mmCIF file of C-alpha atoms in Angstrom:
data_model
loop_
_atom_site.group_PDB
_atom_site.id
_atom_site.type_symbol
_atom_site.label_atom_id
_atom_site.label_comp_id
_atom_site.label_asym_id
_atom_site.label_seq_id
_atom_site.Cartn_x
_atom_site.Cartn_y
_atom_site.Cartn_z
ATOM 1 C CA MET A 4 -73.721 22.816 -3.352
ATOM 2 C CA PHE A 5 -70.363 22.382 -1.491
ATOM 3 C CA TRP A 6 -67.785 25.169 -1.828
ATOM 4 C CA PRO A 7 -64.172 24.663 -0.733
ATOM 5 C CA ARG A 8 -63.018 27.264 1.733
ATOM 6 C CA TRP A 9 -60.556 28.935 -0.619
ATOM 7 C CA THR A 10 -63.197 29.103 -3.433
ATOM 8 C CA ARG A 11 -66.181 30.240 -1.403
ATOM 9 C CA PRO A 12 -67.636 33.579 -2.496
ATOM 10 C CA THR A 13 -67.548 36.426 -0.014
ATOM 11 C CA TRP A 14 -71.329 36.691 0.075
ATOM 12 C CA LEU A 15 -71.598 33.004 1.021
ATOM 13 C CA ILE A 16 -69.202 33.412 3.972
ATOM 14 C CA CYS A 17 -71.070 36.500 5.165
ATOM 15 C CA CYS A 18 -74.440 34.800 4.864
ATOM 16 C CA ARG A 19 -73.205 31.782 6.784
ATOM 17 C CA SER A 20 -71.835 33.946 9.588
ATOM 18 C CA CYS A 21 -75.095 35.884 9.823
ATOM 19 C CA CYS A 22 -77.141 32.721 9.887
ATOM 20 C CA SER A 23 -74.959 31.252 12.621
ATOM 21 C CA SER A 24 -75.359 34.370 14.723
ATOM 22 C CA ALA A 25 -79.093 34.356 14.145
ATOM 23 C CA ILE A 26 -79.427 30.759 15.158
ATOM 24 C CA THR A 27 -77.349 31.279 18.277
ATOM 25 C CA SER A 28 -79.350 34.305 19.317
ATOM 26 C CA ALA A 29 -82.654 32.731 18.378
ATOM 27 C CA VAL A 30 -82.107 29.702 20.542
ATOM 28 C CA PRO A 31 -83.040 30.567 24.125
ATOM 29 C CA PRO A 32 -81.390 28.940 27.123
ATOM 30 C CA GLU A 33 -82.481 25.465 28.021
ATOM 31 C CA SER A 34 -84.200 26.727 31.129
ATOM 32 C CA ALA A 35 -86.278 29.184 29.096
ATOM 33 C CA VAL A 36 -87.708 26.596 26.763
ATOM 34 C CA SER A 37 -91.094 25.394 27.699
ATOM 35 C CA PRO A 38 -93.048 22.889 25.753
ATOM 36 C CA MET A 39 -96.157 24.793 26.784
ATOM 37 C CA ALA A 40 -94.887 28.189 25.477
ATOM 38 C CA PRO A 41 -97.407 29.641 23.105
ATOM 39 C CA GLY A 42 -96.323 30.117 19.488
ATOM 40 C CA LEU A 43 -93.269 27.807 19.657
ATOM 41 C CA PRO A 44 -93.068 24.190 18.654
ATOM 42 C CA ALA A 45 -92.182 21.677 21.292
ATOM 43 C CA MET A 46 -88.361 20.932 21.516
ATOM 44 C CA SER A 47 -86.678 18.190 23.463
ATOM 45 C CA ALA A 48 -83.534 18.727 25.576
ATOM 46 C CA SER A 49 -81.314 16.536 23.340
ATOM 47 C CA THR A 50 -82.324 18.423 20.223
ATOM 48 C CA PHE A 51 -81.527 21.683 21.931
ATOM 49 C CA THR A 52 -78.049 20.459 22.955
ATOM 50 C CA GLN A 53 -77.209 19.273 19.445
ATOM 51 C CA LEU A 54 -78.291 22.609 18.036
ATOM 52 C CA ARG A 55 -76.008 24.546 20.389
ATOM 53 C CA ALA A 56 -72.998 22.230 19.639
ATOM 54 C CA SER A 57 -73.475 22.629 15.887
ATOM 55 C CA ALA A 58 -73.556 26.378 16.249
ATOM 56 C CA ALA A 59 -70.371 26.427 18.385
ATOM 57 C CA LEU A 60 -68.514 24.125 15.957
ATOM 58 C CA THR A 61 -69.424 26.422 13.098
ATOM 59 C CA VAL A 62 -67.871 29.338 14.971
ATOM 60 C CA ARG A 63 -64.636 27.472 15.966
ATOM 61 C CA ALA A 64 -63.881 25.864 12.557
ATOM 62 C CA PRO A 65 -62.300 28.942 10.930
ATOM 63 C CA SER A 66 -59.879 29.495 13.837
ATOM 64 C CA LEU A 67 -58.710 25.808 13.782
ATOM 65 C CA ARG A 68 -58.012 25.950 10.068
ATOM 66 C CA ALA A 69 -56.032 29.124 10.476
ATOM 67 C CA ALA A 70 -53.901 27.532 13.199
ATOM 68 C CA LEU A 71 -53.197 24.490 11.027
ATOM 69 C CA MET A 72 -52.223 26.721 8.117
ATOM 70 C CA LEU A 73 -49.538 28.291 10.334
ATOM 71 C CA VAL A 74 -48.271 25.164 12.114
ATOM 72 C CA ILE A 75 -47.884 22.863 9.100
ATOM 73 C CA PRO A 76 -45.636 25.205 7.028
ATOM 74 C CA ALA A 77 -43.544 25.992 10.105
ATOM 75 C CA LEU A 78 -43.067 22.281 10.810
ATOM 76 C CA ALA A 79 -42.100 21.610 7.187
ATOM 77 C CA ALA A 80 -39.596 24.462 7.276
ATOM 78 C CA ALA A 81 -38.046 23.110 10.495
ATOM 79 C CA ILE A 82 -37.690 19.628 8.999
ATOM 80 C CA GLY A 83 -36.131 21.038 5.839
ATOM 81 C CA LEU A 84 -33.689 23.147 7.851
ATOM 82 C CA TYR A 85 -32.636 20.094 9.866
ATOM 83 C CA PHE A 86 -31.909 18.049 6.768
ATOM 84 C CA TYR A 87 -29.986 20.982 5.312
ATOM 85 C CA LEU A 88 -27.825 21.257 8.398
ATOM 86 C CA VAL A 89 -26.916 17.554 8.496
ATOM 87 C CA SER A 90 -26.681 17.017 4.740
ATOM 88 C CA GLY A 91 -23.183 16.003 3.658
ATOM 89 C CA ARG A 92 -22.011 14.995 7.114
ATOM 90 C CA TYR A 93 -22.550 11.239 6.806
ATOM 91 C CA VAL A 94 -21.410 9.360 3.721
ATOM 92 C CA SER A 95 -22.666 5.807 3.401
ATOM 93 C CA THR A 96 -21.971 3.107 0.837
ATOM 94 C CA ASP A 97 -22.555 -0.616 0.594
ATOM 95 C CA ASN A 98 -19.808 -1.031 -2.008
ATOM 96 C CA ALA A 99 -17.405 -2.212 0.659
ATOM 97 C CA TYR A 100 -15.735 -5.519 1.398
ATOM 98 C CA VAL A 101 -13.655 -6.970 4.189
ATOM 99 C CA GLY A 102 -9.987 -7.414 3.345
ATOM 100 C CA ALA A 103 -7.315 -9.470 5.075
ATOM 101 C CA GLN A 104 -3.644 -10.192 4.631
ATOM 102 C CA LYS A 105 -3.016 -13.083 2.249
ATOM 103 C CA VAL A 106 0.355 -14.827 2.282
ATOM 104 C CA LEU A 107 1.415 -17.317 -0.379
ATOM 105 C CA ILE A 108 3.473 -20.179 1.017
ATOM 106 C CA THR A 109 6.404 -20.755 -1.340
ATOM 107 C CA PRO A 110 9.456 -22.897 -0.516
ATOM 108 C CA GLU A 111 12.884 -21.262 -0.829
ATOM 109 C CA VAL A 112 14.596 -24.569 -1.639
ATOM 110 C CA SER A 113 13.755 -27.340 -4.043
ATOM 111 C CA GLY A 114 13.102 -30.894 -2.977
ATOM 112 C CA LYS A 115 10.635 -33.669 -2.293
ATOM 113 C CA VAL A 116 7.892 -33.278 0.316
ATOM 114 C CA VAL A 117 8.500 -35.769 3.121
ATOM 115 C CA ARG A 118 6.096 -34.540 5.836
ATOM 116 C CA ILE A 119 2.814 -32.545 5.915
ATOM 117 C CA THR A 120 1.513 -31.278 9.252
ATOM 118 C CA VAL A 121 -0.984 -28.599 8.159
ATOM 119 C CA THR A 122 -4.627 -29.310 7.313
ATOM 120 C CA GLU A 123 -7.278 -27.394 5.403
ATOM 121 C CA GLY A 124 -8.871 -24.634 7.483
ATOM 122 C CA GLN A 125 -6.426 -25.029 10.360
ATOM 123 C CA LEU A 126 -5.995 -21.972 12.579
ATOM 124 C CA LEU A 127 -2.281 -21.230 12.684
ATOM 125 C CA SER A 128 -0.022 -19.171 14.890
ATOM 126 C CA PRO A 129 3.276 -17.630 13.764
ATOM 127 C CA GLY A 130 5.980 -20.308 13.695
ATOM 128 C CA ASP A 131 3.711 -23.357 13.387
ATOM 129 C CA GLU A 132 5.166 -26.085 11.159
ATOM 130 C CA LEU A 133 3.415 -26.557 7.816
ATOM 131 C CA PHE A 134 5.371 -29.198 5.881
ATOM 132 C CA SER A 135 8.948 -30.385 5.327
ATOM 133 C CA ILE A 136 11.183 -30.981 2.325
ATOM 134 C CA ASP A 137 13.811 -33.746 2.216
ATOM 135 C CA PRO A 138 16.714 -32.274 4.253
ATOM 136 C CA VAL A 139 19.425 -34.852 3.402
ATOM 137 C CA PRO A 140 21.029 -33.039 0.413
ATOM 138 C CA TYR A 141 21.109 -29.763 2.314
ATOM 139 C CA ARG A 142 22.533 -31.392 5.445
ATOM 140 C CA LEU A 143 25.392 -32.821 3.365
ATOM 141 C CA ALA A 144 25.996 -29.413 1.794
ATOM 142 C CA ALA A 145 26.177 -27.840 5.247
ATOM 143 C CA GLN A 146 28.703 -30.439 6.408
ATOM 144 C CA GLU A 147 30.825 -29.831 3.326
ATOM 145 C CA ALA A 148 30.774 -26.078 3.975
ATOM 146 C CA GLU A 149 31.844 -26.666 7.582
ATOM 147 C CA ALA A 150 34.786 -28.803 6.443
ATOM 148 C CA ARG A 151 35.873 -26.163 3.949
ATOM 149 C CA LEU A 152 35.749 -23.490 6.646
ATOM 150 C CA THR A 153 37.917 -25.611 8.924
ATOM 151 C CA ARG A 154 40.428 -26.176 6.123
ATOM 152 C CA ILE A 155 40.637 -22.448 5.428
ATOM 153 C CA LYS A 156 41.303 -21.738 9.100
ATOM 154 C CA THR A 157 44.216 -24.196 8.955
ATOM 155 C CA ASP A 158 45.510 -22.652 5.733
ATOM 156 C CA PHE A 159 45.387 -19.221 7.335
ATOM 157 C CA ASP A 160 47.458 -20.380 10.274
ATOM 158 C CA ASN A 161 49.957 -22.093 7.936
ATOM 159 C CA LEU A 162 50.161 -18.945 5.839
ATOM 160 C CA LYS A 163 51.021 -16.870 8.872
ATOM 161 C CA SER A 164 53.708 -19.401 9.888
ATOM 162 C CA SER A 165 55.195 -19.644 6.402
ATOM 163 C CA LEU A 166 55.293 -15.864 6.143
ATOM 164 C CA ALA A 167 57.313 -15.651 9.345
ATOM 165 C CA SER A 168 59.625 -18.432 8.116
ATOM 166 C CA LEU A 169 60.105 -16.679 4.783
ATOM 167 C CA GLY A 170 61.164 -13.544 6.570
ATOM 168 C CA LYS A 171 63.937 -15.415 8.348
ATOM 169 C CA GLN A 172 65.028 -17.193 5.157
ATOM 170 C CA ILE A 173 65.185 -13.894 3.297
ATOM 171 C CA GLU A 174 67.417 -12.448 5.984
ATOM 172 C CA LEU A 175 69.758 -15.460 5.715
ATOM 173 C CA GLY A 176 69.649 -15.224 1.930
ATOM 174 C CA ARG A 177 70.742 -11.612 2.009
ATOM 175 C CA GLN A 178 73.634 -12.497 4.283
ATOM 176 C CA SER A 179 74.624 -15.321 1.939
ATOM 177 C CA VAL A 180 74.527 -13.005 -1.070
ATOM 178 C CA ALA A 181 76.654 -10.465 0.754
ATOM 179 C CA ALA A 182 79.237 -13.141 1.686
ATOM 180 C CA ASN A 183 79.379 -14.591 -1.819
ATOM 181 C CA GLN A 184 79.691 -11.106 -3.275
ATOM 182 C CA ALA A 185 82.657 -10.368 -0.996
ATOM 183 C CA ASP A 186 84.285 -13.686 -1.920
ATOM 184 C CA PHE A 187 83.791 -12.981 -5.601
ATOM 185 C CA ASP A 188 85.326 -9.519 -5.286
ATOM 186 C CA ARG A 189 88.303 -10.910 -3.355
ATOM 187 C CA LYS A 190 88.997 -13.626 -5.914
ATOM 188 C CA THR A 191 88.658 -11.110 -8.706
ATOM 189 C CA SER A 192 91.334 -8.984 -7.062
ATOM 190 C CA LEU A 193 93.557 -12.017 -6.554
ATOM 191 C CA LEU A 194 93.136 -12.988 -10.165
ATOM 192 C CA ASN A 195 94.181 -9.527 -11.261
ATOM 193 C CA ASN A 196 97.292 -9.878 -9.133
ATOM 194 C CA ARG A 197 97.846 -13.333 -10.624
ATOM 195 C CA ILE A 198 97.549 -14.931 -7.239
ATOM 196 C CA SER A 199 94.276 -16.859 -7.905
ATOM 197 C CA THR A 200 93.220 -18.992 -10.818
ATOM 198 C CA PRO A 201 90.242 -18.330 -13.146
ATOM 199 C CA SER A 202 88.557 -21.542 -11.968
ATOM 200 C CA ASP A 203 88.344 -20.226 -8.410
ATOM 201 C CA LEU A 204 86.763 -17.064 -9.711
ATOM 202 C CA ASP A 205 84.216 -19.043 -11.739
ATOM 203 C CA LYS A 206 83.213 -21.081 -8.694
ATOM 204 C CA SER A 207 82.760 -17.917 -6.682
ATOM 205 C CA ARG A 208 80.660 -16.411 -9.469
ATOM 206 C CA VAL A 209 78.362 -19.472 -9.534
ATOM 207 C CA LEU A 210 77.845 -19.346 -5.783
ATOM 208 C CA LEU A 211 77.019 -15.654 -5.968
ATOM 209 C CA MET A 212 74.467 -16.136 -8.734
ATOM 210 C CA ALA A 213 72.857 -19.090 -6.897
ATOM 211 C CA SER A 214 72.493 -17.121 -3.681
ATOM 212 C CA LYS A 215 70.959 -14.186 -5.552
ATOM 213 C CA SER A 216 68.479 -16.475 -7.334
ATOM 214 C CA LEU A 217 67.462 -18.099 -4.063
ATOM 215 C CA LEU A 218 66.951 -14.698 -2.486
ATOM 216 C CA GLU A 219 64.729 -13.598 -5.369
ATOM 217 C CA GLN A 220 62.576 -16.719 -4.990
ATOM 218 C CA LEU A 221 62.180 -16.121 -1.272
ATOM 219 C CA VAL A 222 61.198 -12.503 -1.863
ATOM 220 C CA GLN A 223 58.608 -13.557 -4.452
ATOM 221 C CA GLN A 224 57.125 -16.156 -2.096
ATOM 222 C CA GLU A 225 56.911 -13.559 0.633
ATOM 223 C CA ALA A 226 55.153 -11.150 -1.733
ATOM 224 C CA VAL A 227 52.581 -13.809 -2.657
ATOM 225 C CA ALA A 228 51.942 -14.581 1.006
ATOM 226 C CA ARG A 229 51.568 -10.895 1.801
ATOM 227 C CA ASN A 230 49.083 -10.469 -1.051
ATOM 228 C CA GLN A 231 46.961 -13.282 0.363
ATOM 229 C CA LEU A 232 46.903 -11.365 3.640
ATOM 230 C CA LEU A 233 46.014 -8.115 1.850
ATOM 231 C CA GLY A 234 49.490 -6.791 2.527
ATOM 232 C CA ASP A 235 48.934 -6.890 6.286
ATOM 233 C CA VAL A 236 51.008 -9.420 8.187
ATOM 234 C CA ALA A 237 48.838 -8.844 11.281
ATOM 235 C CA LEU A 238 45.549 -9.406 9.386
ATOM 236 C CA PRO A 239 42.920 -11.047 11.684
ATOM 237 C CA LEU A 240 41.109 -14.206 10.661
ATOM 238 C CA ASP A 241 37.685 -12.569 10.288
ATOM 239 C CA LYS A 242 39.163 -10.213 7.658
ATOM 240 C CA TYR A 243 40.740 -12.987 5.615
ATOM 241 C CA PRO A 244 38.903 -13.083 2.224
ATOM 242 C CA GLN A 245 38.791 -16.855 1.863
ATOM 243 C CA TYR A 246 37.530 -17.194 5.420
ATOM 244 C CA ILE A 247 34.735 -14.691 4.736
ATOM 245 C CA GLU A 248 33.761 -16.579 1.584
ATOM 246 C CA ALA A 249 33.684 -19.906 3.418
ATOM 247 C CA THR A 250 31.651 -18.408 6.253
ATOM 248 C CA VAL A 251 29.061 -17.067 3.807
ATOM 249 C CA ALA A 252 28.851 -20.447 2.091
ATOM 250 C CA LEU A 253 28.323 -22.166 5.440
ATOM 251 C CA ASP A 254 25.609 -19.694 6.447
ATOM 252 C CA ARG A 255 23.857 -20.229 3.127
ATOM 253 C CA ALA A 256 24.018 -24.003 3.510
ATOM 254 C CA ARG A 257 22.644 -23.819 7.040
ATOM 255 C CA ARG A 258 19.891 -21.461 5.916
ATOM 256 C CA ASP A 259 18.898 -23.819 3.112
ATOM 257 C CA LEU A 260 18.817 -26.669 5.608
ATOM 258 C CA ALA A 261 16.573 -24.668 7.940
ATOM 259 C CA ASN A 262 14.288 -23.727 5.028
ATOM 260 C CA THR A 263 13.473 -27.375 4.409
ATOM 261 C CA VAL A 264 10.930 -26.959 7.227
ATOM 262 C CA LEU A 265 8.284 -24.397 6.255
ATOM 263 C CA ARG A 266 6.525 -22.511 9.058
ATOM 264 C CA ALA A 267 3.591 -20.113 9.228
ATOM 265 C CA PRO A 268 4.785 -16.506 8.847
ATOM 266 C CA ILE A 269 1.596 -14.953 10.287
ATOM 267 C CA ALA A 270 -1.436 -15.894 12.347
ATOM 268 C CA GLY A 271 -4.241 -17.025 10.086
ATOM 269 C CA VAL A 272 -6.206 -19.838 8.493
ATOM 270 C CA ALA A 273 -4.663 -22.249 5.980
ATOM 271 C CA THR A 274 -6.521 -22.619 2.706
ATOM 272 C CA GLN A 275 -6.042 -24.663 -0.505
ATOM 273 C CA VAL A 276 -3.840 -27.131 1.367
ATOM 274 C CA THR A 277 -5.093 -29.995 -0.808
ATOM 275 C CA SER A 278 -2.761 -28.872 -3.613
ATOM 276 C CA ILE A 279 0.233 -30.378 -1.792
ATOM 277 C CA GLN A 280 0.834 -34.131 -1.528
ATOM 278 C CA MET A 281 3.463 -36.396 -0.010
ATOM 279 C CA GLY A 282 6.346 -37.134 -2.377
ATOM 280 C CA ARG A 283 5.662 -34.180 -4.656
ATOM 281 C CA TYR A 284 8.784 -32.412 -5.887
ATOM 282 C CA LEU A 285 8.630 -28.685 -5.268
ATOM 283 C CA THR A 286 10.859 -26.102 -6.881
ATOM 284 C CA ALA A 287 11.982 -22.942 -5.145
ATOM 285 C CA GLY A 288 9.438 -20.140 -5.525
ATOM 286 C CA MET A 289 6.479 -22.407 -6.365
ATOM 287 C CA ALA A 290 3.206 -21.266 -4.732
ATOM 288 C CA VAL A 291 1.830 -24.179 -2.719
ATOM 289 C CA PHE A 292 -1.115 -22.796 -0.707
ATOM 290 C CA SER A 293 -2.193 -19.641 1.120
ATOM 291 C CA ILE A 294 -2.728 -18.361 4.642
ATOM 292 C CA ILE A 295 -5.431 -15.746 5.224
ATOM 293 C CA GLY A 296 -4.551 -13.516 8.177
ATOM 294 C CA THR A 297 -6.967 -13.102 11.069
ATOM 295 C CA ASP A 298 -5.273 -10.240 12.910
ATOM 296 C CA ALA A 299 -4.656 -7.699 10.151
ATOM 297 C CA VAL A 300 -8.222 -7.102 8.881
ATOM 298 C CA TRP A 301 -9.496 -3.974 7.129
ATOM 299 C CA VAL A 302 -12.343 -2.781 4.897
ATOM 300 C CA GLU A 303 -11.975 -1.650 1.299
ATOM 301 C CA ALA A 304 -14.775 0.785 0.434
ATOM 302 C CA ASN A 305 -15.524 2.410 -2.925
ATOM 303 C CA PRO A 306 -17.641 5.550 -2.428
ATOM 304 C CA LYS A 307 -18.674 7.790 -5.299
ATOM 305 C CA GLU A 308 -16.409 10.649 -6.254
ATOM 306 C CA THR A 309 -19.184 13.086 -5.365
ATOM 307 C CA ASP A 310 -19.070 11.836 -1.756
ATOM 308 C CA LEU A 311 -15.423 12.842 -1.251
ATOM 309 C CA THR A 312 -16.119 16.564 -0.844
ATOM 310 C CA TYR A 313 -15.650 16.597 2.921
ATOM 311 C CA MET A 314 -13.940 13.231 3.370
ATOM 312 C CA ARG A 315 -10.488 13.132 4.953
ATOM 313 C CA ALA A 316 -8.161 10.498 6.405
ATOM 314 C CA GLY A 317 -8.674 9.936 10.119
ATOM 315 C CA GLN A 318 -12.461 10.404 10.132
ATOM 316 C CA PRO A 319 -14.506 7.906 12.200
ATOM 317 C CA VAL A 320 -16.421 5.142 10.445
ATOM 318 C CA THR A 321 -19.246 2.836 11.495
ATOM 319 C CA ILE A 322 -18.964 -0.598 9.868
ATOM 320 C CA THR A 323 -21.724 -3.164 9.450
ATOM 321 C CA VAL A 324 -21.057 -6.571 7.899
ATOM 322 C CA ASP A 325 -23.871 -8.374 6.095
ATOM 323 C CA ALA A 326 -23.025 -11.631 7.834
ATOM 324 C CA PHE A 327 -23.574 -9.991 11.257
ATOM 325 C CA PRO A 328 -26.300 -7.366 10.669
ATOM 326 C CA SER A 329 -27.003 -6.774 14.363
ATOM 327 C CA ARG A 330 -23.416 -5.824 15.188
ATOM 328 C CA GLN A 331 -21.356 -2.745 14.434
ATOM 329 C CA TRP A 332 -17.611 -2.105 14.398
ATOM 330 C CA ARG A 333 -15.740 1.159 14.754
ATOM 331 C CA GLY A 334 -13.082 2.154 12.288
ATOM 332 C CA THR A 335 -11.068 5.018 10.874
ATOM 333 C CA VAL A 336 -10.364 6.152 7.328
ATOM 334 C CA ALA A 337 -6.720 5.125 6.910
ATOM 335 C CA ALA A 338 -6.034 6.167 3.322
ATOM 336 C CA ILE A 339 -7.799 7.481 0.237
ATOM 337 C CA SER A 340 -6.570 6.243 -3.121
ATOM 338 C CA PRO A 341 -4.852 8.856 -5.318
ATOM 339 C CA GLY A 342 -6.852 7.651 -8.312
ATOM 340 C CA THR A 343 -10.194 6.123 -9.168
ATOM 341 C CA GLY A 344 -10.601 2.411 -9.581
ATOM 342 C CA ALA A 345 -10.750 2.759 -13.362
ATOM 343 C CA GLN A 346 -7.185 4.087 -13.437
ATOM 344 C CA PHE A 347 -5.772 0.809 -12.140
ATOM 345 C CA THR A 348 -7.550 -1.570 -14.493
ATOM 346 C CA ILE A 349 -5.650 -3.571 -17.089
ATOM 347 C CA LEU A 350 -7.474 -1.810 -19.933
ATOM 348 C CA PRO A 351 -8.343 1.771 -18.869
ATOM 349 C CA ALA A 352 -11.343 3.392 -20.521
ATOM 350 C CA GLN A 353 -10.635 5.479 -23.629
ATOM 351 C CA ASN A 354 -12.550 8.680 -22.884
ATOM 352 C CA ALA A 355 -11.554 10.218 -26.217
ATOM 353 C CA ALA A 356 -13.915 7.888 -28.082
ATOM 354 C CA GLY A 357 -16.937 9.353 -29.824
ATOM 355 C CA ASN A 358 -19.455 7.259 -27.882
ATOM 356 C CA TRP A 359 -18.316 8.595 -24.489
ATOM 357 C CA ILE A 360 -20.838 8.435 -21.651
ATOM 358 C CA LYS A 361 -20.182 10.130 -18.335
ATOM 359 C CA ILE A 362 -20.251 7.695 -15.418
ATOM 360 C CA VAL A 363 -19.763 8.610 -11.790
ATOM 361 C CA GLN A 364 -16.409 7.157 -10.771
ATOM 362 C CA ARG A 365 -15.618 5.458 -7.487
ATOM 363 C CA VAL A 366 -12.510 6.086 -5.422
ATOM 364 C CA PRO A 367 -11.119 3.229 -3.283
ATOM 365 C CA LEU A 368 -10.331 3.948 0.328
ATOM 366 C CA ARG A 369 -9.017 1.805 3.161
ATOM 367 C CA ILE A 370 -10.680 1.665 6.562
ATOM 368 C CA GLU A 371 -8.803 0.266 9.546
ATOM 369 C CA PHE A 372 -10.587 -1.271 12.532
ATOM 370 C CA GLU A 373 -10.001 0.390 15.869
ATOM 371 C CA PRO A 374 -7.956 -1.800 18.245
ATOM 372 C CA GLY A 375 -9.630 -3.816 20.963
ATOM 373 C CA GLN A 376 -12.470 -5.194 18.806
ATOM 374 C CA ASP A 377 -13.187 -8.823 18.011
ATOM 375 C CA VAL A 378 -12.519 -9.218 14.287
ATOM 376 C CA HIS A 379 -11.551 -12.907 14.241
ATOM 377 C CA ARG A 380 -14.927 -13.967 12.809
ATOM 378 C CA LEU A 381 -14.607 -11.655 9.830
ATOM 379 C CA ARG A 382 -13.495 -13.301 6.614
ATOM 380 C CA SER A 383 -11.830 -11.809 3.589
ATOM 381 C CA GLY A 384 -14.321 -10.792 0.897
ATOM 382 C CA MET A 385 -17.371 -10.363 3.155
ATOM 383 C CA SER A 386 -19.785 -7.627 2.065
ATOM 384 C CA ALA A 387 -20.043 -4.634 4.355
ATOM 385 C CA THR A 388 -21.736 -1.254 4.681
ATOM 386 C CA VAL A 389 -19.802 1.745 5.965
ATOM 387 C CA GLU A 390 -20.973 5.128 7.218
ATOM 388 C CA ILE A 391 -18.309 7.827 7.415
ATOM 389 C CA ASP A 392 -18.788 10.816 9.703
ATOM 390 C CA THR A 393 -17.175 13.734 7.861
ATOM 391 C CA GLY A 394 -18.119 16.208 10.618
ATOM 392 C CA HIS A 395 -19.475 18.652 8.037
ATOM 393 C CA ARG A 396 -22.238 21.143 8.938
ATOM 394 C CA GLY A 397 -24.296 23.475 6.803
ATOM 395 C CA ARG A 398 -23.534 27.183 6.569
ATOM 396 C CA VAL A 399 -26.386 28.132 8.892
ATOM 397 C CA ALA A 400 -24.993 25.874 11.587
ATOM 398 C CA ARG A 401 -21.577 27.554 11.380
ATOM 399 C CA LEU A 402 -23.145 30.974 11.851
ATOM 400 C CA PHE A 403 -24.499 29.966 15.267
ATOM 401 C CA SER A 404 -21.594 27.725 16.292
ATOM 402 C CA SER A 405 -18.727 28.999 18.443
ATOM 403 C CA SER A 406 -16.199 26.638 16.810
ATOM 404 C CA ARG A 407 -16.231 25.268 13.306
ATOM 405 C CA VAL A 408 -16.425 21.509 13.246
ATOM 406 C CA ALA A 409 -15.458 21.220 9.606
ATOM 407 C CA GLN A 410 -14.288 23.745 7.065
ATOM 408 C CA ASP A 411 -15.199 23.809 3.433
ATOM 409 C CA PRO A 412 -12.670 21.916 1.360
ATOM 410 C CA ASP A 413 -10.006 23.774 -0.511
ATOM 411 C CA PRO A 414 -10.812 24.294 -4.179
#
């Protein structure tokens, strides 16, 4: 009957040890064995060797088992301690996707498409021409604004000249009023002395009233001219209100004319270009097609909320894209969202309902690629896997470390 070592009775172990000792002592050395020895059966050399090996193995077996019983638990403890020390340092998730800047091409002016130079999937640089809108109406508007600006410059010069002329006329008018007033007073005195006639006095009165009326008109004209110059006779042209208004109108007309040619705002790849055709009338603000940027590329990851314990902005990240599994990119945690993804949905979950089920939430974070890496082959929406090095160590590691790599997070 076979007994496992831990279930063997004590008497069986003792008996086996005694038997082994008896066999070892009973077997004489190979040189002492003689097939002709009286009272002993004949024994070959191979049989004798096997007998000695079996006896030695029986003696060494207990010591080997004891050594294994010590080594295996120690090895398991070392492996467990290692995983404890590194647990929580690396956070990995495959809920990550490549993001890129997307720009909608929308015209700022309305008009008919007269030229298309962009094609589907074309790699664009900033400033490359995309398409053009009929510029004729906007060119005419710019010419009209230029003519109005020129006319206002002329009016400003004429206003300055007329204001100077009015000043001289007012001075002459005041002198005329003073002379007519003196003549009227003189004739009044003569009439009182019965030297002059009433008709002479009436004529003098009419002249005085006419000169005063003319002076009032000149003063009013001067006031109007001064108001147009904001009360400053020495007002410069660039401060003249009508000139400023005409300049703004001309700049707007020129800007509209320049906006008839649409150019690429960023470096990227044109997509959905087939939605635009020759002769189509576009209104201002209409989305025509898109450009996906190739320079500004990032990764949007969504780790579980339980993985954010030791995660901070600025930690290094290793990025692997499913389309290029043999290549890795280096990145940095740029920002962690202030809320979970469920908080920004159109219809947030109503947790006050009676059928509530707890679900581990995910928090979006943005990972920026380190500069100097080739990211031009990455496309927006590609699946990726990220591994974030939080730098966290277990408590045992901090006891034996001279400097703490990472502190426990604040509660």
